[in-house]
Coordinates of C-alpha atoms in Angstrom, one line a residue:
M1 CA 79.9 77.4 101.1
D2 CA 82.6 77.4 98.4
T3 CA 85.0 79.6 100.3
P4 CA 85.2 79.9 104.1
I5 CA 87.0 83.3 104.0
T6 CA 86.7 85.9 101.2
I7 CA 88.6 89.2 101.1
I8 CA 87.7 92.0 98.7
G9 CA 90.6 94.3 97.8
A10 CA 94.2 93.3 97.3
G11 CA 95.7 96.5 98.6
P12 CA 97.9 96.7 101.7
A13 CA 95.0 96.0 104.1
G14 CA 93.5 93.2 102.0
I15 CA 96.8 91.4 101.4
T16 CA 97.7 91.6 105.0
A17 CA 94.3 90.3 106.0
A18 CA 94.7 87.4 103.6
L19 CA 98.1 86.4 105.0
F20 CA 97.0 86.5 108.6
A21 CA 93.7 84.6 107.8
A22 CA 95.7 81.9 105.9
K23 CA 97.7 81.2 109.1
S24 CA 94.5 79.6 110.5
G25 CA 94.8 76.9 107.9
K26 CA 91.5 77.9 106.3
K27 CA 91.1 78.4 102.6
V28 CA 91.3 82.1 101.7
R29 CA 90.2 83.9 98.5
L30 CA 91.4 87.4 97.6
I31 CA 89.5 89.3 95.0
D32 CA 90.7 92.4 93.2
S33 CA 89.8 94.3 90.0
N34 CA 93.4 94.8 89.0
E35 CA 95.6 92.3 87.1
Q36 CA 98.1 92.2 90.0
V37 CA 98.0 92.7 93.8
G38 CA 99.3 95.8 95.5
R39 CA 98.8 98.3 92.7
K40 CA 98.2 101.2 95.1
L41 CA 101.2 100.1 97.2
L42 CA 103.4 100.6 94.2
V43 CA 102.9 104.4 94.2
T44 CA 103.3 105.0 97.9
G45 CA 106.2 107.1 99.1
S46 CA 106.8 108.3 95.5
G47 CA 107.6 104.7 94.6
R48 CA 109.8 104.1 97.7
A49 CA 107.0 102.7 99.9
N50 CA 106.9 104.7 103.2
L51 CA 105.7 101.7 105.2
T52 CA 105.3 103.1 108.7
N53 CA 106.8 105.5 111.2
Q54 CA 108.8 104.9 114.3
R55 CA 106.9 107.7 116.1
M56 CA 103.6 105.9 115.7
E57 CA 100.9 107.3 117.9
A58 CA 97.1 107.6 117.8
S59 CA 97.2 111.4 117.9
R60 CA 98.5 111.5 114.3
Y61 CA 95.1 110.2 113.1
T62 CA 91.7 111.8 112.5
C63 CA 88.7 109.5 113.1
A64 CA 85.5 109.4 115.0
D65 CA 87.1 108.0 118.2
A66 CA 90.7 108.6 119.2
A67 CA 90.5 105.8 121.8
W68 CA 89.5 103.4 119.0
M69 CA 92.8 104.1 117.2
E70 CA 94.7 103.6 120.5
T71 CA 93.2 100.2 120.9
L72 CA 94.0 99.1 117.3
L73 CA 97.6 100.3 117.5
K74 CA 98.1 98.4 120.8
R75 CA 96.7 95.3 119.1
F76 CA 99.0 95.6 116.1
G77 CA 101.3 98.5 116.1
H78 CA 104.7 99.6 114.7
A79 CA 106.8 96.8 116.3
E80 CA 104.4 94.1 115.2
L81 CA 104.3 95.5 111.6
I82 CA 108.1 95.6 111.4
A83 CA 108.3 92.0 112.6
F84 CA 105.7 90.9 110.1
L85 CA 107.4 92.7 107.2
H86 CA 110.7 91.0 108.1
E87 CA 109.0 87.7 108.3
I88 CA 107.9 87.9 104.6
G89 CA 111.2 89.3 103.5
V90 CA 110.8 93.1 103.5
L91 CA 113.8 94.5 105.4
T92 CA 113.4 98.1 106.6
F93 CA 115.3 101.2 107.8
S94 CA 114.2 104.5 109.3
T95 CA 115.2 108.1 108.5
S96 CA 116.1 110.5 111.2
D97 CA 112.5 111.8 111.4
G98 CA 111.2 108.3 111.9
W99 CA 109.9 107.5 108.3
C100 CA 110.4 103.8 107.6
Y101 CA 111.2 102.4 104.1
P102 CA 112.3 99.1 102.7
I103 CA 116.1 98.9 102.5
S104 CA 115.6 98.5 98.7
E105 CA 113.8 101.9 98.7
S106 CA 111.5 100.3 96.1
A107 CA 107.8 99.7 96.5
Q108 CA 108.1 97.1 93.6
T109 CA 110.2 94.8 95.8
V110 CA 107.7 95.1 98.6
V111 CA 104.9 94.1 96.2
E112 CA 107.0 91.2 95.0
A113 CA 107.6 90.0 98.6
F114 CA 103.8 90.2 99.3
T115 CA 103.0 88.3 96.1
C116 CA 105.4 85.6 97.0
A117 CA 104.0 85.4 100.5
L118 CA 100.5 85.0 99.2
R119 CA 101.6 82.2 97.0
L120 CA 103.4 80.4 99.8
A121 CA 100.4 80.8 102.0
G122 CA 98.1 79.2 99.4
V123 CA 95.8 82.2 99.0
E124 CA 93.6 81.9 96.0
L125 CA 93.9 85.1 93.9
V126 CA 90.9 86.2 91.8
L127 CA 92.2 89.1 89.7
N128 CA 90.7 91.3 87.0
T129 CA 87.4 90.8 88.8
K130 CA 85.1 93.3 90.4
V131 CA 82.7 92.6 93.2
L132 CA 79.5 94.5 92.0
N133 CA 77.2 93.8 95.0
I134 CA 77.2 92.2 98.4
H135 CA 74.1 90.5 99.6
K136 CA 73.5 89.2 103.2
T137 CA 72.1 85.7 103.5
T138 CA 71.2 83.6 106.5
E139 CA 74.5 81.7 106.2
G140 CA 76.8 84.6 105.1
F141 CA 77.0 86.6 101.9
H142 CA 76.5 86.3 98.2
L143 CA 78.9 88.3 96.0
D144 CA 77.9 89.3 92.5
L145 CA 81.1 89.4 90.3
S146 CA 81.8 91.3 87.1
T147 CA 82.4 87.9 85.4
G148 CA 78.7 87.2 85.8
A149 CA 79.3 84.6 88.5
T150 CA 77.9 84.8 92.1
I151 CA 79.9 83.3 94.9
S152 CA 79.0 82.6 98.5
T153 CA 81.1 83.0 101.7
Q154 CA 80.5 82.8 105.4
R155 CA 83.2 85.2 106.4
L156 CA 83.9 88.4 104.5
I157 CA 86.5 91.1 104.9
V158 CA 85.9 94.3 102.8
A159 CA 89.2 96.2 102.2
A160 CA 88.3 97.7 98.9
G161 CA 89.6 101.2 99.6
G162 CA 88.1 104.6 99.1
K163 CA 88.2 106.9 96.0
A164 CA 91.9 107.9 95.9
Y165 CA 93.8 107.0 92.8
P166 CA 90.7 105.9 90.8
T167 CA 93.0 104.8 87.9
L168 CA 94.3 102.1 90.2
G169 CA 90.9 100.6 90.7
S170 CA 89.8 102.3 93.9
R171 CA 86.5 104.1 93.2
G172 CA 84.4 103.5 96.3
E173 CA 81.9 101.4 94.5
L174 CA 81.1 99.0 97.3
F175 CA 79.9 101.7 99.8
A176 CA 76.4 101.4 98.5
S177 CA 76.4 97.7 99.4
L178 CA 77.8 98.5 102.8
K179 CA 75.0 101.0 103.3
N180 CA 72.4 98.4 102.3
L181 CA 73.9 96.1 104.8
G182 CA 73.2 98.6 107.5
H183 CA 76.4 100.7 107.8
S184 CA 76.3 104.5 107.7
I185 CA 78.6 106.1 105.2
T186 CA 80.3 109.4 105.7
P187 CA 80.6 111.2 102.3
L188 CA 84.0 110.6 100.7
V189 CA 86.3 113.6 100.0
P190 CA 90.0 113.9 99.0
A191 CA 92.5 113.8 101.8
L192 CA 96.3 114.1 101.8
A193 CA 95.7 116.2 98.7
P194 CA 97.5 119.3 97.3
V195 CA 95.8 122.5 98.3
T196 CA 94.6 125.1 95.7
C197 CA 95.0 128.8 96.5
K198 CA 94.9 132.2 95.0
M199 CA 98.5 132.5 94.0
N200 CA 98.8 135.9 92.3
P201 CA 100.7 137.5 95.3
W202 CA 103.2 134.6 95.3
K203 CA 103.6 133.7 91.6
A204 CA 107.3 134.7 91.7
L205 CA 107.9 131.8 94.1
S206 CA 106.5 129.1 91.9
G207 CA 108.6 126.0 92.2
L208 CA 110.1 127.0 95.5
R209 CA 110.4 124.2 98.1
F210 CA 111.1 124.8 101.9
D211 CA 110.1 123.6 105.4
A212 CA 107.4 125.6 107.2
R213 CA 104.8 125.5 109.8
A214 CA 101.4 125.6 108.0
S215 CA 98.4 126.9 110.0
L216 CA 94.8 126.7 108.7
Y217 CA 92.3 129.3 109.8
E218 CA 88.6 129.6 109.3
N219 CA 87.4 133.2 110.0
N220 CA 90.6 133.8 112.1
N221 CA 90.0 130.6 114.2
L222 CA 92.8 128.1 114.1
L223 CA 91.6 124.8 112.7
A224 CA 94.8 122.8 112.5
E225 CA 98.5 123.2 112.3
T226 CA 101.4 121.1 110.9
T227 CA 105.1 121.4 110.1
G228 CA 106.9 119.9 107.2
N229 CA 108.1 120.3 103.6
L230 CA 106.0 122.0 100.9
I231 CA 106.3 123.4 97.4
L232 CA 104.7 126.4 95.8
T233 CA 103.1 125.9 92.4
Q234 CA 101.2 128.0 89.9
W235 CA 97.9 126.7 91.3
G236 CA 98.6 126.3 95.0
L237 CA 100.6 124.3 97.5
N238 CA 101.8 120.7 97.6
G239 CA 103.8 118.6 100.0
P240 CA 103.3 117.0 103.4
A241 CA 102.9 120.2 105.4
V242 CA 99.7 121.2 103.6
M243 CA 98.5 117.7 102.5
D244 CA 98.2 116.9 106.2
L245 CA 95.6 119.7 106.5
S246 CA 93.7 119.0 103.3
H247 CA 90.9 116.9 104.8
H248 CA 90.0 119.9 107.0
I249 CA 89.5 121.8 103.7
S250 CA 87.7 119.2 101.7
T251 CA 85.2 118.7 104.5
R252 CA 84.4 122.4 104.5
P253 CA 83.2 123.3 101.0
G254 CA 82.5 127.0 100.6
A255 CA 84.2 128.0 103.9
R256 CA 86.5 131.1 104.0
L257 CA 89.8 129.5 104.8
E258 CA 93.3 130.9 105.0
L259 CA 96.6 129.1 105.2
Q260 CA 99.5 130.9 106.9
L261 CA 103.0 129.6 106.3
N262 CA 105.8 130.3 108.7
P263 CA 109.2 129.3 107.2
L264 CA 110.9 130.9 110.3
F265 CA 109.2 128.4 112.7
N266 CA 112.6 126.8 113.5
S267 CA 115.0 129.7 113.0
E268 CA 113.4 133.0 114.1
S269 CA 115.5 133.2 117.3
E270 CA 118.7 132.8 115.2
L271 CA 117.6 135.4 112.8
R272 CA 116.8 137.9 115.5
D273 CA 120.2 137.3 117.1
L274 CA 121.9 137.9 113.7
I275 CA 119.8 141.1 113.2
S276 CA 120.8 142.3 116.7
R277 CA 124.5 141.8 116.0
K278 CA 124.3 143.5 112.6
R279 CA 121.9 146.2 113.7
D280 CA 124.3 149.1 113.2
T281 CA 125.8 148.0 109.9
D282 CA 124.6 148.7 106.4
T283 CA 124.1 144.9 105.7
P284 CA 121.0 144.5 103.4
M285 CA 118.0 143.1 105.2
R286 CA 117.7 140.8 102.2
V287 CA 121.1 139.2 103.1
L288 CA 120.1 138.7 106.7
L289 CA 116.8 137.0 105.7
G290 CA 118.8 134.9 103.3
S291 CA 120.7 133.4 106.3
V292 CA 117.7 131.3 107.2
L293 CA 115.4 131.4 104.1
P294 CA 115.9 130.2 100.4
P295 CA 117.2 133.0 98.2
K296 CA 113.9 133.5 96.2
L297 CA 112.0 134.3 99.3
P298 CA 113.5 137.5 100.9
P299 CA 113.0 139.8 97.8
V300 CA 109.3 138.8 97.7
L301 CA 108.9 139.4 101.4
L302 CA 110.5 142.8 101.2
V303 CA 108.4 143.9 98.3
R304 CA 105.3 142.8 100.3
A305 CA 106.5 144.9 103.2
G306 CA 107.0 147.9 100.9
Y307 CA 110.7 148.3 101.3
P308 CA 113.5 148.4 98.6
L309 CA 115.1 145.1 97.8
D310 CA 118.6 146.2 99.1
V311 CA 117.4 148.3 102.1
P312 CA 120.2 148.3 104.8
I313 CA 119.3 147.0 108.2
N314 CA 120.5 150.3 109.8
V315 CA 118.0 152.3 107.8
L316 CA 115.0 150.4 109.3
N317 CA 113.6 151.2 112.7
D318 CA 112.6 148.4 115.1
E319 CA 108.9 148.6 114.1
Q320 CA 109.8 148.2 110.4
I321 CA 112.1 145.2 111.2
E322 CA 109.2 143.6 113.2
K323 CA 106.9 144.1 110.2
V324 CA 109.3 142.1 107.9
I325 CA 109.6 139.3 110.5
K326 CA 105.8 139.2 110.9
I327 CA 105.3 139.0 107.2
A328 CA 107.9 136.3 106.9
S329 CA 106.4 134.2 109.7
A330 CA 102.8 134.4 108.6
M331 CA 102.7 134.3 104.8
P332 CA 98.9 134.3 104.0
F333 CA 97.3 132.2 101.2
N334 CA 93.6 132.4 100.4
V335 CA 92.5 128.7 100.1
T336 CA 90.1 127.8 97.2
G337 CA 89.9 124.0 97.7
V338 CA 91.9 120.9 97.2
R339 CA 92.8 118.9 94.1
G340 CA 90.6 115.9 93.2
F341 CA 90.7 112.2 94.0
E342 CA 93.1 111.5 91.2
Y343 CA 95.8 113.7 93.0
C344 CA 95.2 112.7 96.6
Q345 CA 96.9 109.9 98.5
I346 CA 93.8 108.7 100.4
S347 CA 90.2 109.7 100.7
A348 CA 88.4 110.7 103.9
G349 CA 84.9 109.4 104.6
G350 CA 83.5 105.9 104.5
V351 CA 82.3 103.8 107.4
P352 CA 82.8 105.5 110.8
V353 CA 85.3 103.5 113.1
T354 CA 82.6 103.5 115.8
E355 CA 80.7 100.9 113.8
V356 CA 83.7 98.4 114.0
D357 CA 85.3 96.7 117.0
P358 CA 89.0 97.7 117.0
M359 CA 89.9 94.4 118.8
N360 CA 88.9 92.3 115.8
M361 CA 87.7 94.7 113.1
R362 CA 84.3 93.1 113.1
S363 CA 81.2 95.0 112.0
R364 CA 79.1 95.7 115.1
S365 CA 75.9 95.3 113.1
V366 CA 76.6 92.7 110.4
P367 CA 77.5 89.2 111.5
G368 CA 80.3 87.6 109.5
L369 CA 81.6 90.9 108.2
A370 CA 84.9 92.7 109.0
L371 CA 86.2 96.0 107.5
A372 CA 89.7 97.2 107.0
G373 CA 91.8 99.9 105.5
E374 CA 90.4 102.9 103.6
T375 CA 86.9 101.5 103.7
L376 CA 86.9 103.1 107.2
D377 CA 86.8 106.9 107.8
V378 CA 90.4 107.4 109.0
V379 CA 93.0 109.9 107.9
G380 CA 96.6 109.7 109.1
S381 CA 99.4 112.2 108.6
C382 CA 102.0 111.8 105.9
G383 CA 104.9 109.7 106.9
G384 CA 103.8 106.1 106.8
Y385 CA 100.7 106.5 109.1
N386 CA 98.1 105.6 106.6
L387 CA 100.0 102.4 105.5
Q388 CA 100.4 101.5 109.1
F389 CA 96.6 101.8 109.6
A390 CA 96.0 99.7 106.5
F391 CA 98.4 97.0 107.7
S392 CA 97.2 97.1 111.3
S393 CA 93.5 96.9 110.4
G394 CA 94.1 94.2 107.8
A395 CA 96.2 92.1 110.2
V396 CA 93.7 92.3 113.0
A397 CA 90.8 91.5 110.6
G398 CA 92.7 88.6 109.2
M399 CA 93.8 87.0 112.5
E400 CA 90.3 87.3 113.9
I401 CA 88.1 86.5 110.9
T402 CA 88.0 82.7 111.6
N403 CA 86.2 83.6 114.9
L404 CA 83.5 85.6 113.2
I405 CA 81.2 82.6 112.8
N406 CA 81.7 79.3 114.7

């Protein structure tokens, strides 16, 4: 065999797998279709690289088995990742909400640190090269390359990603090979994607950004709920609060779905107290709403309630006040879908986690094969959870790959 360990995909999972595999002293080859490693890492966190989250927990992920994720994170979690990043020269800090970034606040510096670490570890980089097919052999695998060459390897880690950001080389082209090897493949759909909605009732709010609780309903049944920042656009909603719900939408094509936004989720009691204190004055309801909401929002809410824009609070009865608060705390949006793979941060679908051992990331059905990163059907919340999964699965796959075949 010409290469003891081969890794397909030089994204966060593949790079991490290569660095941990190289610690064994074995020769490691890392193949990627791009001209440089870490292309997808460059765009994470809007170029700032949101690497992980201090509040790491398995409940922030959607996959086929919650216990599987618990096991993986215990094997290589937040603390282990921070130590690894510091080891290769990526120093980090955390925001008040737990989101972790490099102190440089630059994904470019993270990629440069990883590139240097790969060189120092002696990892062989095979760039500008696609793996077209994977064939199982009695001794391992044959890989057909876009260069026309075929290489052989005993041990293989597939960390080739899903379909998000296709312009960065991630198109899910190896899932057919994984299926031929015996793995089942859940259809890929966009995840962490902007949500498209019927925006006619809310067009005046286009460009408005605020924090809200977002609740997704199907036929009045609550499917999922998140809180976070979002922005209203001409075509729908964007931002972490709704992106965290998008995989529930993309996996339900044709369903009747409604998003309800509650910008009062953290301030309703303060608003009610203010209204109570001003109840007998002629203070405009718009001004009272403006104490907890951005200025563009109260006029739209009052119009929706059917009241004049400057209606005084002492003109409204208790029932009318409740109507305004109810409208403000459950703004309805008819969902039409999500934006495509070119706009989403990750894709849902791929190989179910139940087909991989979380203690070592080995395929349960294909000897010599390990899987990591977005090749697996895992969706984490915005805030560093998906990069943590990529790093965790890559690290475990890399440190265990030398034990796949004796």
